[in-house]
């Protein structure tokens, strides 16, 4: 097998070599220069809840990020890079599989009680590269299912050290004291996993201080161990997700406070990775990607980041939630210090890595596109044309070129309410948007609705939304997509139905269910289908602020036991 070789020379020579139209980069790997030694190493560094404006090269103030800024000066900085959904599990599912999370059934942030996870039928970057004899390792936060069948070793990784889900999913309050009542009081102890086995417990806020350095040490050890073979390293940090943890070495290092300290330690971690690659002489043969999983969790105030000029943050599909910083460094294959200003997403990493490494794409439908052409520095490189903005099953917006059309929906908002302080959250407010059109080139902050001025564009994007609903569904409209796949489920081999006297009977509800959890209507209660703990599976019937009163007519007196 042959792989893309290294390109040398200045930017002008580089562009002339690959062709200003970027055709060579957009093609299969065979169109590139060849180097039969071995395929490139790949490192993906993912941070948690880091805002678009939280790096020096994206305008951050109050702290310094020299190592990440150096990545940008030696690579490509993306300014219109998006996650598929602005929340933990859904975002990570898309990064690793190249699919909309909506397609593969992963919604929101999976909780300690969740009984779903990433299906074993889905192929990840790790399983794809493992077929090409790569060593594969993950050191950090997984969050795609904590049951054994969903853990990283079952998804192509040789090694796993880290947390199964977010670092705030533990029975400890924001002040560090145990929670004695409420939902979180029932959470299990938070443990670091070694492979499939839970190990050391993270008991206190002080224990969180060592997470970044622990992940980094293991990542460095993995690189050193696999220096002589191709490897894929996935380093999904727990930080800067709250509760913020930072080692004593960086506590007080920034002018901003604890959040800035955490970002500076993450920058140190990037420096350790880059330094190890250079020390081992494999720096020039390694693609390194730095990206965040979604925008900042703004209601944590001084313990949260910044989306800069963008609207809202994590948990919304306004640009402040979905647009994130991304830098790709691959010596000899990037126009150094360039900026890529066209649309790209985390879903595009899998097909791009496949092209770079000469790997075969998954056999199942994916949604990512190869964006290697954007590394050339050519401002016209725009392999991705469209984007669907899903959140928790709702198609909230669609994008084509610079145009973004929001469909009417209610969203969580951070506007008009006081933010939290010192690690404690503030309040949320609620927003409602109508059918609104934004030109993101002129208005990245989504402040000026121009729908009335461009009816033809609104009509075109509404048709794009119809196509999305036909493929992936939409909880807002009730559309059922034809292209969705089931997530993994604990007990999926059990019978899907149970015997019941109520099957086929009549039913009357005193009050209607919530539109958010409408199932298949009142008959959901008597259809004989086995229930699940996954409230996002489309089969839940939910009621808000009221008791459930139902009458079931069996048609004749029956003995019920």
Coordinates of C-alpha atoms in Angstrom, one line a residue:
X1 CA 0.0 0.0 0.0
X2 CA 1.2 3.6 -0.7
X3 CA 0.4 6.7 1.2
X4 CA 0.5 10.5 0.7
X5 CA 4.1 11.8 0.8
X6 CA 5.5 15.0 2.2
X7 CA 5.4 18.2 0.3
X8 CA 8.2 20.7 0.8
X9 CA 8.9 24.3 -0.1
X10 CA 7.3 27.6 0.5
X11 CA 3.6 28.4 0.2
X12 CA 3.8 29.4 -3.4
X13 CA 5.7 26.2 -4.4
X14 CA 3.2 24.2 -2.3
X15 CA 0.2 25.7 -4.1
X16 CA 1.8 25.2 -7.5
X17 CA 2.6 21.5 -6.5
X18 CA -0.9 20.6 -5.5
X19 CA -2.7 22.8 -7.9
X20 CA -4.5 26.0 -7.0
X21 CA -7.8 24.3 -7.7
X22 CA -6.9 21.8 -4.9
X23 CA -8.0 19.0 -7.2
X24 CA -5.1 16.8 -6.2
X25 CA -6.0 17.2 -2.5
X26 CA -9.6 16.5 -3.0
X27 CA -8.9 13.2 -4.8
X28 CA -8.2 9.8 -3.4
X29 CA -4.7 9.5 -1.8
X30 CA -3.3 8.1 -4.9
X31 CA -3.3 11.5 -6.6
X32 CA -0.8 12.9 -4.1
X33 CA 2.9 12.5 -3.9
X34 CA 3.9 9.1 -2.7
X35 CA 6.0 7.9 0.2
X36 CA 6.0 4.2 0.8
X37 CA 7.6 4.2 4.2
X38 CA 4.5 4.2 6.3
X39 CA 1.3 6.2 6.7
X40 CA 1.2 9.3 8.9
X41 CA 0.5 9.2 12.6
X42 CA -2.7 11.0 13.7
X43 CA -3.3 12.8 16.9
X44 CA -6.7 14.3 17.8
X45 CA -6.8 16.6 20.9
X46 CA -10.3 17.4 22.0
X47 CA -11.2 19.9 24.8
X48 CA -14.5 20.1 26.6
X49 CA -16.7 23.2 26.6
X50 CA -13.9 25.5 25.3
X51 CA -15.3 28.6 23.6
X52 CA -14.5 29.9 20.1
X53 CA -12.5 32.8 21.5
X54 CA -10.5 30.9 24.2
X55 CA -7.2 30.7 22.4
X56 CA -4.6 33.4 21.8
X57 CA -4.8 32.9 18.0
X58 CA -8.6 33.4 18.2
X59 CA -8.4 36.6 20.3
X60 CA -8.3 35.4 23.9
X61 CA -7.1 37.8 26.6
X62 CA -6.3 37.0 30.2
X63 CA -4.2 34.0 29.5
X64 CA -1.6 32.8 27.0
X65 CA -1.6 29.7 24.7
X66 CA 1.8 29.7 23.0
X67 CA 1.9 26.1 22.1
X68 CA -1.5 26.0 20.4
X69 CA -0.7 29.4 18.8
X70 CA 2.5 27.8 17.4
X71 CA 0.3 25.0 16.0
X72 CA -1.7 27.6 14.1
X73 CA 1.4 29.4 12.8
X74 CA 2.8 26.1 11.5
X75 CA -0.6 24.8 10.3
X76 CA -4.1 25.9 9.4
X77 CA -6.5 27.7 11.6
X78 CA -10.2 27.2 10.8
X79 CA -12.6 30.0 11.5
X80 CA -15.9 28.4 10.4
X81 CA -15.5 25.0 12.0
X82 CA -18.6 23.3 13.5
X83 CA -19.6 20.4 15.7
X84 CA -22.8 18.4 14.7
X85 CA -24.5 19.1 18.1
X86 CA -23.4 21.4 20.9
X87 CA -23.4 18.9 23.6
X88 CA -21.0 16.2 24.9
X89 CA -22.0 12.8 23.7
X90 CA -23.6 13.8 20.4
X91 CA -20.6 15.9 19.5
X92 CA -18.1 13.1 20.3
X93 CA -20.2 10.5 18.4
X94 CA -20.0 12.6 15.2
X95 CA -16.3 13.2 15.5
X96 CA -15.4 9.6 15.8
X97 CA -17.9 8.2 13.2
X98 CA -18.2 11.0 10.6
X99 CA -22.0 10.9 11.0
X100 CA -24.6 13.2 12.3
X101 CA -25.4 12.1 15.8
X102 CA -29.0 12.1 14.8
X103 CA -28.2 9.4 12.2
X104 CA -26.7 7.0 14.7
X105 CA -29.1 7.6 17.6
X106 CA -26.8 9.4 20.1
X107 CA -28.5 12.4 21.6
X108 CA -27.5 14.9 24.3
X109 CA -25.1 13.9 27.1
X110 CA -25.4 10.3 28.2
X111 CA -25.9 10.0 32.0
X112 CA -24.7 7.4 34.5
X113 CA -28.2 5.8 34.3
X114 CA -28.2 5.6 30.5
X115 CA -28.6 2.2 29.0
X116 CA -27.6 3.3 25.4
X117 CA -24.2 3.9 23.8
X118 CA -22.4 3.9 20.5
X119 CA -23.5 0.8 18.5
X120 CA -20.9 -1.8 17.8
X121 CA -22.1 -1.7 14.2
X122 CA -20.7 1.8 13.8
X123 CA -17.1 2.3 12.6
X124 CA -14.9 4.8 14.4
X125 CA -11.7 6.5 13.3
X126 CA -9.9 4.0 15.6
X127 CA -11.5 0.9 14.2
X128 CA -11.0 2.2 10.6
X129 CA -7.2 2.7 11.3
X130 CA -6.9 -0.5 13.2
X131 CA -7.6 -2.3 10.0
X132 CA -4.5 -0.5 8.6
X133 CA -2.4 -1.9 11.5
X134 CA -2.4 1.3 13.5
X135 CA -1.8 1.3 17.2
X136 CA -4.8 3.1 18.8
X137 CA -5.2 4.7 22.2
X138 CA -7.6 7.1 24.0
X139 CA -6.6 8.9 27.2
X140 CA -9.4 11.1 28.6
X141 CA -13.1 11.4 28.6
X142 CA -15.1 8.9 26.5
X143 CA -18.8 9.6 27.0
X144 CA -20.3 7.3 24.4
X145 CA -21.7 4.7 26.9
X146 CA -20.2 3.4 30.1
X147 CA -21.4 -0.2 29.9
X148 CA -18.7 -2.6 28.9
X149 CA -20.2 -3.2 25.4
X150 CA -19.9 0.5 24.6
X151 CA -16.4 1.3 26.0
X152 CA -13.5 2.2 23.8
X153 CA -11.9 -1.2 23.6
X154 CA -15.0 -2.4 21.8
X155 CA -14.7 0.5 19.3
X156 CA -11.2 -0.1 17.9
X157 CA -9.0 1.2 20.6
X158 CA -6.1 -0.8 22.0
X159 CA -5.8 1.2 25.2
X160 CA -8.1 3.4 27.3
X161 CA -7.4 5.4 30.4
X162 CA -9.9 8.0 31.5
X163 CA -13.4 8.8 32.6
X164 CA -16.4 7.1 31.1
X165 CA -18.4 10.4 31.1
X166 CA -18.3 14.0 32.2
X167 CA -16.3 15.0 35.3
X168 CA -19.4 16.5 36.9
X169 CA -21.4 13.3 36.9
X170 CA -20.6 12.3 40.4
X171 CA -22.4 12.6 43.8
X172 CA -20.5 15.8 44.8
X173 CA -21.9 19.3 44.8
X174 CA -20.3 22.4 43.3
X175 CA -18.8 23.3 46.7
X176 CA -17.1 19.9 46.9
X177 CA -19.4 18.4 49.5
X178 CA -21.3 15.2 49.0
X179 CA -24.9 15.6 47.7
X180 CA -27.4 14.1 50.1
X181 CA -30.6 14.4 48.0
X182 CA -31.8 14.9 44.4
X183 CA -30.8 13.1 41.2
X184 CA -27.1 13.5 41.6
X185 CA -27.1 11.9 45.1
X186 CA -27.8 8.6 43.3
X187 CA -24.9 8.9 40.9
X188 CA -22.2 6.2 41.4
X189 CA -18.7 7.1 42.4
X190 CA -16.7 8.6 39.5
X191 CA -13.8 6.3 38.6
X192 CA -10.9 6.4 36.2
X193 CA -11.0 3.4 33.9
X194 CA -8.1 1.3 32.8
X195 CA -9.3 -0.5 29.7
X196 CA -12.7 -2.0 30.5
X197 CA -12.2 -1.9 34.3
X198 CA -13.1 0.9 36.7
X199 CA -10.2 1.9 38.9
X200 CA -9.1 4.8 41.0
X201 CA -12.0 6.9 42.4
X202 CA -12.1 10.7 41.8
X203 CA -13.5 11.7 45.2
X204 CA -12.8 15.4 45.6
X205 CA -12.4 18.6 43.8
X206 CA -8.7 18.3 44.5
X207 CA -8.6 14.9 42.7
X208 CA -9.8 16.7 39.5
X209 CA -6.7 18.9 39.6
X210 CA -4.6 16.0 38.3
X211 CA -6.7 14.9 35.3
X212 CA -5.0 17.0 32.6
X213 CA -1.5 15.9 33.6
X214 CA -2.5 12.3 34.1
X215 CA -4.0 12.1 30.6
X216 CA -1.0 13.8 29.1
X217 CA 1.5 11.5 30.8
X218 CA -0.3 8.5 29.4
X219 CA -0.5 10.0 25.9
X220 CA 3.2 10.7 25.9
X221 CA 3.9 7.1 27.0
X222 CA 1.7 5.8 24.2
X223 CA 3.6 7.9 21.6
X224 CA 6.9 6.7 22.9
X225 CA 5.8 3.1 22.9
X226 CA 4.6 3.2 19.3
X227 CA 7.2 5.5 17.8
X228 CA 8.2 2.9 15.2
X229 CA 4.7 2.1 13.9
X230 CA 1.8 4.2 12.7
X231 CA -0.5 5.3 15.6
X232 CA -3.8 7.1 16.3
X233 CA -3.9 9.0 19.5
X234 CA -7.2 10.4 20.7
X235 CA -6.7 12.8 23.7
X236 CA -10.2 14.1 24.8
X237 CA -9.5 16.2 27.9
X238 CA -12.1 16.5 30.6
X239 CA -11.2 20.2 30.9
X240 CA -12.4 23.0 30.8
X241 CA -15.7 21.3 31.7
X242 CA -16.7 22.2 35.2
X243 CA -15.7 21.5 37.9
X244 CA -12.5 23.1 36.9
X245 CA -9.3 21.2 38.0
X246 CA -5.8 22.5 37.5
X247 CA -2.5 21.4 39.0
X248 CA -0.6 23.6 41.5
X249 CA 2.0 24.4 38.7
X250 CA -0.6 26.4 36.8
X251 CA -2.9 27.6 39.6
X252 CA -2.7 31.4 39.6
X253 CA -0.7 31.4 36.3
X254 CA -3.3 33.5 34.3
X255 CA -4.6 37.0 34.9
X256 CA -8.2 35.8 34.4
X257 CA -8.4 33.3 37.2
X258 CA -9.2 29.6 37.4
X259 CA -10.6 29.2 33.9
X260 CA -7.5 30.8 32.4
X261 CA -5.3 28.6 34.5
X262 CA -7.0 25.5 33.1
X263 CA -6.5 26.7 29.5
X264 CA -2.9 27.4 30.1
X265 CA -2.4 23.8 31.5
X266 CA -4.2 22.4 28.4
X267 CA -1.8 24.5 26.3
X268 CA 1.1 22.9 28.2
X269 CA -0.3 19.5 27.4
X270 CA -0.3 20.3 23.7
X271 CA 3.3 21.4 24.1
X272 CA 4.2 18.0 25.7
X273 CA 2.6 16.2 22.8
X274 CA 4.3 18.3 20.1
X275 CA 7.6 18.2 22.0
X276 CA 7.5 14.4 22.3
X277 CA 6.8 14.0 18.5
X278 CA 9.8 16.3 17.8
X279 CA 12.1 14.5 20.2
X280 CA 11.3 11.2 18.7
X281 CA 11.9 12.5 15.1
X282 CA 8.3 11.8 14.0
X283 CA 7.0 15.4 14.2
X284 CA 7.1 15.8 10.4
X285 CA 5.2 12.6 9.9
X286 CA 2.3 13.3 12.2
X287 CA -1.0 15.1 11.7
X288 CA -2.2 16.9 14.8
X289 CA -5.8 18.2 15.2
X290 CA -6.9 20.5 18.0
X291 CA -10.6 21.1 18.4
X292 CA -13.3 21.7 21.1
X293 CA -16.4 19.6 21.5
X294 CA -18.8 22.6 21.7
X295 CA -19.0 26.2 22.8
X296 CA -18.8 27.5 26.4
X297 CA -21.1 26.7 29.2
X298 CA -21.8 30.4 29.8
X299 CA -24.0 30.2 32.9
X300 CA -20.9 29.2 34.9
X301 CA -19.6 32.8 34.5
X302 CA -16.0 33.2 35.5
X303 CA -15.6 29.4 35.2
X304 CA -16.7 29.4 31.6
X305 CA -15.1 30.5 28.4
X306 CA -16.1 32.9 25.7
X307 CA -17.8 32.6 22.3
X308 CA -16.4 36.0 21.3
X309 CA -18.8 37.7 18.8
X310 CA -20.9 34.6 18.4
X311 CA -24.4 34.2 19.9
X312 CA -25.2 32.0 22.9
X313 CA -23.1 28.9 23.9
X314 CA -23.2 25.2 24.7
X315 CA -26.6 23.6 24.5
X316 CA -27.8 25.8 21.6
X317 CA -27.3 25.6 17.9
X318 CA -26.6 29.3 17.5
X319 CA -23.1 29.8 16.4
X320 CA -21.7 30.3 19.9
X321 CA -22.7 26.7 20.6
X322 CA -21.8 25.0 17.4
X323 CA -18.8 26.9 16.0
X324 CA -15.5 26.0 17.7
X325 CA -11.8 26.6 17.3
X326 CA -10.0 24.1 15.2
X327 CA -6.3 23.9 14.1
X328 CA -4.7 21.2 12.0
X329 CA -0.9 20.9 11.8
X330 CA 0.7 18.5 9.4
X331 CA 4.2 19.6 8.3
X332 CA 4.8 19.5 4.6
X333 CA 1.0 19.2 3.9
X334 CA -0.3 22.5 5.2
X335 CA 0.2 26.0 4.0
X336 CA 1.8 27.2 7.2
X337 CA 0.1 30.1 9.1
X338 CA -2.9 30.0 6.8
X339 CA -6.6 30.4 7.6
X340 CA -9.4 28.3 6.3
X341 CA -12.6 30.4 6.3
X342 CA -15.1 28.1 4.7
X343 CA -17.5 25.6 6.3
X344 CA -16.1 22.4 7.9
X345 CA -17.1 20.1 10.7
X346 CA -15.8 17.4 13.1
X347 CA -17.7 14.9 10.9
X348 CA -15.2 15.7 8.2
X349 CA -12.2 14.5 10.2
X350 CA -12.9 10.7 9.6
X351 CA -13.0 10.9 5.8
X352 CA -10.0 13.3 5.8
X353 CA -7.9 11.1 8.0
X354 CA -8.9 8.1 5.8
X355 CA -7.6 9.9 2.7
X356 CA -4.4 11.0 4.5
X357 CA -3.7 7.4 5.7
X358 CA -4.9 5.4 2.7
X359 CA -7.6 3.8 4.8
X360 CA -10.9 2.4 3.5
X361 CA -14.0 4.4 4.4
X362 CA -16.8 2.7 6.5
X363 CA -19.3 0.7 4.5
X364 CA -22.3 2.5 6.2
X365 CA -23.5 5.9 5.1
X366 CA -21.5 8.7 6.7
X367 CA -22.0 12.5 6.5
X368 CA -18.4 13.8 6.6
X369 CA -16.5 15.0 3.5
X370 CA -12.8 15.1 2.8
X371 CA -11.5 18.6 3.7
X372 CA -7.8 18.0 3.0
X373 CA -8.1 20.6 0.2
X374 CA -8.6 23.2 2.8
X375 CA -5.0 22.7 4.1
X376 CA -3.6 24.1 0.9
X377 CA -4.3 27.7 1.9
X378 CA -6.6 28.2 -1.1
X379 CA -9.4 30.4 0.0
X380 CA -11.7 28.9 -2.6
X381 CA -11.4 25.4 -1.2
X382 CA -14.9 24.6 0.1
X383 CA -15.7 20.8 -0.1
X384 CA -18.6 21.1 2.3
X385 CA -21.7 22.9 1.0
X386 CA -24.4 22.3 3.6
X387 CA -24.9 21.6 7.3
X388 CA -27.9 20.4 9.3
X389 CA -28.1 21.9 12.8
X390 CA -29.8 19.2 14.9
X391 CA -30.2 19.3 18.7
X392 CA -31.9 16.6 20.7
X393 CA -33.8 15.3 17.7
X394 CA -34.9 18.7 16.5
X395 CA -33.8 20.1 13.2
X396 CA -33.3 23.7 14.4
X397 CA -31.5 25.2 11.4
X398 CA -29.8 24.4 8.1
X399 CA -26.9 26.0 6.4
X400 CA -25.9 26.5 2.8
X401 CA -22.8 28.5 2.0
X402 CA -23.0 31.6 4.2
X403 CA -26.7 31.4 4.7
X404 CA -28.2 29.9 7.8
X405 CA -32.0 29.5 8.2
X406 CA -33.4 28.9 11.7
X407 CA -36.7 27.0 11.9
X408 CA -39.1 28.1 14.7
X409 CA -38.1 26.5 18.0
X410 CA -37.6 27.2 21.7
X411 CA -34.0 27.1 23.0
X412 CA -32.1 27.4 26.2
X413 CA -30.6 30.8 26.5
X414 CA -28.0 32.6 28.6
X415 CA -29.3 36.1 27.8
X416 CA -30.9 38.3 30.5
X417 CA -30.0 36.3 33.5
X418 CA -27.0 36.6 35.9
X419 CA -24.1 34.2 35.3
X420 CA -22.7 32.0 38.0
X421 CA -19.5 32.6 39.9
X422 CA -16.7 30.6 41.5
X423 CA -17.8 27.3 40.1
X424 CA -21.5 27.7 40.8
X425 CA -23.9 27.9 37.9
X426 CA -26.2 30.8 37.2
X427 CA -29.7 30.5 35.8
X428 CA -30.9 29.7 32.3
X429 CA -33.5 31.7 30.4
X430 CA -35.5 30.6 27.4
X431 CA -35.6 32.0 23.9
X432 CA -37.9 31.5 21.0
X433 CA -37.0 32.0 17.3
X434 CA -39.2 32.2 14.3
X435 CA -38.2 31.4 10.7
X436 CA -35.1 33.6 10.6
X437 CA -32.3 33.9 8.0
X438 CA -28.8 35.1 8.7
X439 CA -25.8 35.9 6.4
X440 CA -23.0 34.5 8.5
X441 CA -20.3 36.2 6.3
X442 CA -21.7 39.6 7.2
X443 CA -23.3 38.7 10.5
X444 CA -21.6 35.8 12.3
X445 CA -23.2 36.9 15.5
X446 CA -26.7 36.2 14.1
X447 CA -28.1 39.6 15.1
X448 CA -29.9 40.7 11.9
X449 CA -32.7 38.5 10.4
X450 CA -32.8 39.1 6.7
X451 CA -35.5 36.5 5.8
X452 CA -37.8 39.2 4.4
X453 CA -35.1 40.5 2.0
X454 CA -34.2 37.1 0.5
X455 CA -37.4 35.0 0.1
X456 CA -35.8 32.9 -2.7
X457 CA -33.0 31.8 -0.3
X458 CA -35.4 31.1 2.4
X459 CA -37.4 28.9 0.0
X460 CA -34.2 27.1 -1.1
X461 CA -33.1 26.4 2.5
X462 CA -36.6 25.2 3.5
X463 CA -36.3 22.6 0.8
X464 CA -32.9 21.6 2.2
X465 CA -34.6 21.2 5.6
X466 CA -37.2 19.0 4.0
X467 CA -34.4 16.8 2.6
X468 CA -32.8 16.6 6.1
X469 CA -36.2 15.6 7.6
X470 CA -36.7 12.9 5.0
X471 CA -33.3 11.4 5.8
X472 CA -32.8 12.0 9.5
X473 CA -36.2 12.9 10.8
X474 CA -37.2 15.9 13.0
X475 CA -38.9 15.9 16.4
X476 CA -40.2 19.4 15.8
X477 CA -42.3 18.4 12.7
X478 CA -42.8 14.8 13.7
X479 CA -41.0 13.6 10.6
X480 CA -39.5 10.1 10.7
X481 CA -36.2 9.8 8.8
X482 CA -35.4 6.9 6.6
X483 CA -31.7 7.0 7.1
X484 CA -31.4 6.8 10.9
X485 CA -29.8 3.9 12.7
X486 CA -30.3 2.5 16.2
X487 CA -27.8 3.2 19.0
X488 CA -26.4 0.3 21.1
X489 CA -28.8 -0.7 23.9
X490 CA -28.1 -2.7 27.0
X491 CA -30.3 -5.8 26.8
X492 CA -30.9 -5.3 23.1
X493 CA -31.1 -9.1 22.7
X494 CA -34.1 -9.3 25.0
X495 CA -37.6 -9.6 23.5
X496 CA -38.8 -6.2 22.3
X497 CA -42.4 -6.8 23.4
X498 CA -44.2 -8.2 26.4
X499 CA -47.6 -9.9 26.8
X500 CA -50.3 -7.6 28.1
X501 CA -54.1 -7.6 28.4
X502 CA -54.1 -4.0 27.3
X503 CA -52.7 -4.6 23.8
X504 CA -55.4 -3.6 21.3
X505 CA -57.6 -2.2 24.0
X506 CA -59.0 1.4 24.1
X507 CA -57.3 4.1 26.1
X508 CA -58.3 7.6 27.2
X509 CA -55.9 10.1 28.8
X510 CA -57.3 12.8 31.1
X511 CA -54.5 15.2 30.1
X512 CA -52.4 15.1 26.9
X513 CA -48.7 14.2 27.0
X514 CA -45.9 16.7 26.5
X515 CA -45.1 17.5 22.9
X516 CA -41.5 16.8 23.7
X517 CA -42.2 13.2 24.6
X518 CA -45.3 12.3 22.7
X519 CA -44.3 8.7 21.7
X520 CA -46.8 7.3 19.3
X521 CA -49.7 8.9 21.1
X522 CA -51.7 7.4 24.0
X523 CA -51.4 3.9 22.5
X524 CA -47.7 4.0 23.5
X525 CA -48.9 2.9 27.0
X526 CA -50.7 -0.2 25.7
X527 CA -48.7 -1.3 22.6
X528 CA -46.9 -4.1 24.4
X529 CA -43.4 -2.6 23.5
X530 CA -40.8 -3.1 26.2
X531 CA -39.8 0.3 27.8
X532 CA -36.3 1.6 28.1
X533 CA -34.5 4.2 30.3
X534 CA -33.5 6.1 27.2
X535 CA -35.9 9.1 27.1
X536 CA -34.6 10.0 23.6
X537 CA -35.6 6.7 22.0
X538 CA -38.9 8.2 20.6
X539 CA -41.0 5.7 22.6
X540 CA -41.5 7.7 25.8
X541 CA -44.8 9.3 26.8
X542 CA -44.0 12.2 29.1
X543 CA -46.2 14.4 31.2
X544 CA -45.1 17.8 32.6
X545 CA -46.3 19.0 35.9
X546 CA -49.3 16.7 36.1
X547 CA -50.3 13.2 37.3
X548 CA -51.0 10.5 34.8
X549 CA -54.6 9.5 34.7
X550 CA -55.6 6.9 32.1
X551 CA -58.6 4.8 31.5
X552 CA -58.1 1.5 29.6
X553 CA -61.1 -0.2 28.2
X554 CA -60.6 -4.0 28.0
X555 CA -64.0 -4.4 26.4
X556 CA -65.2 -6.9 29.0
X557 CA -64.6 -7.8 32.7
X558 CA -61.1 -9.4 32.9
X559 CA -59.1 -10.7 35.8
X560 CA -56.0 -8.5 36.2
X561 CA -53.1 -9.7 38.3

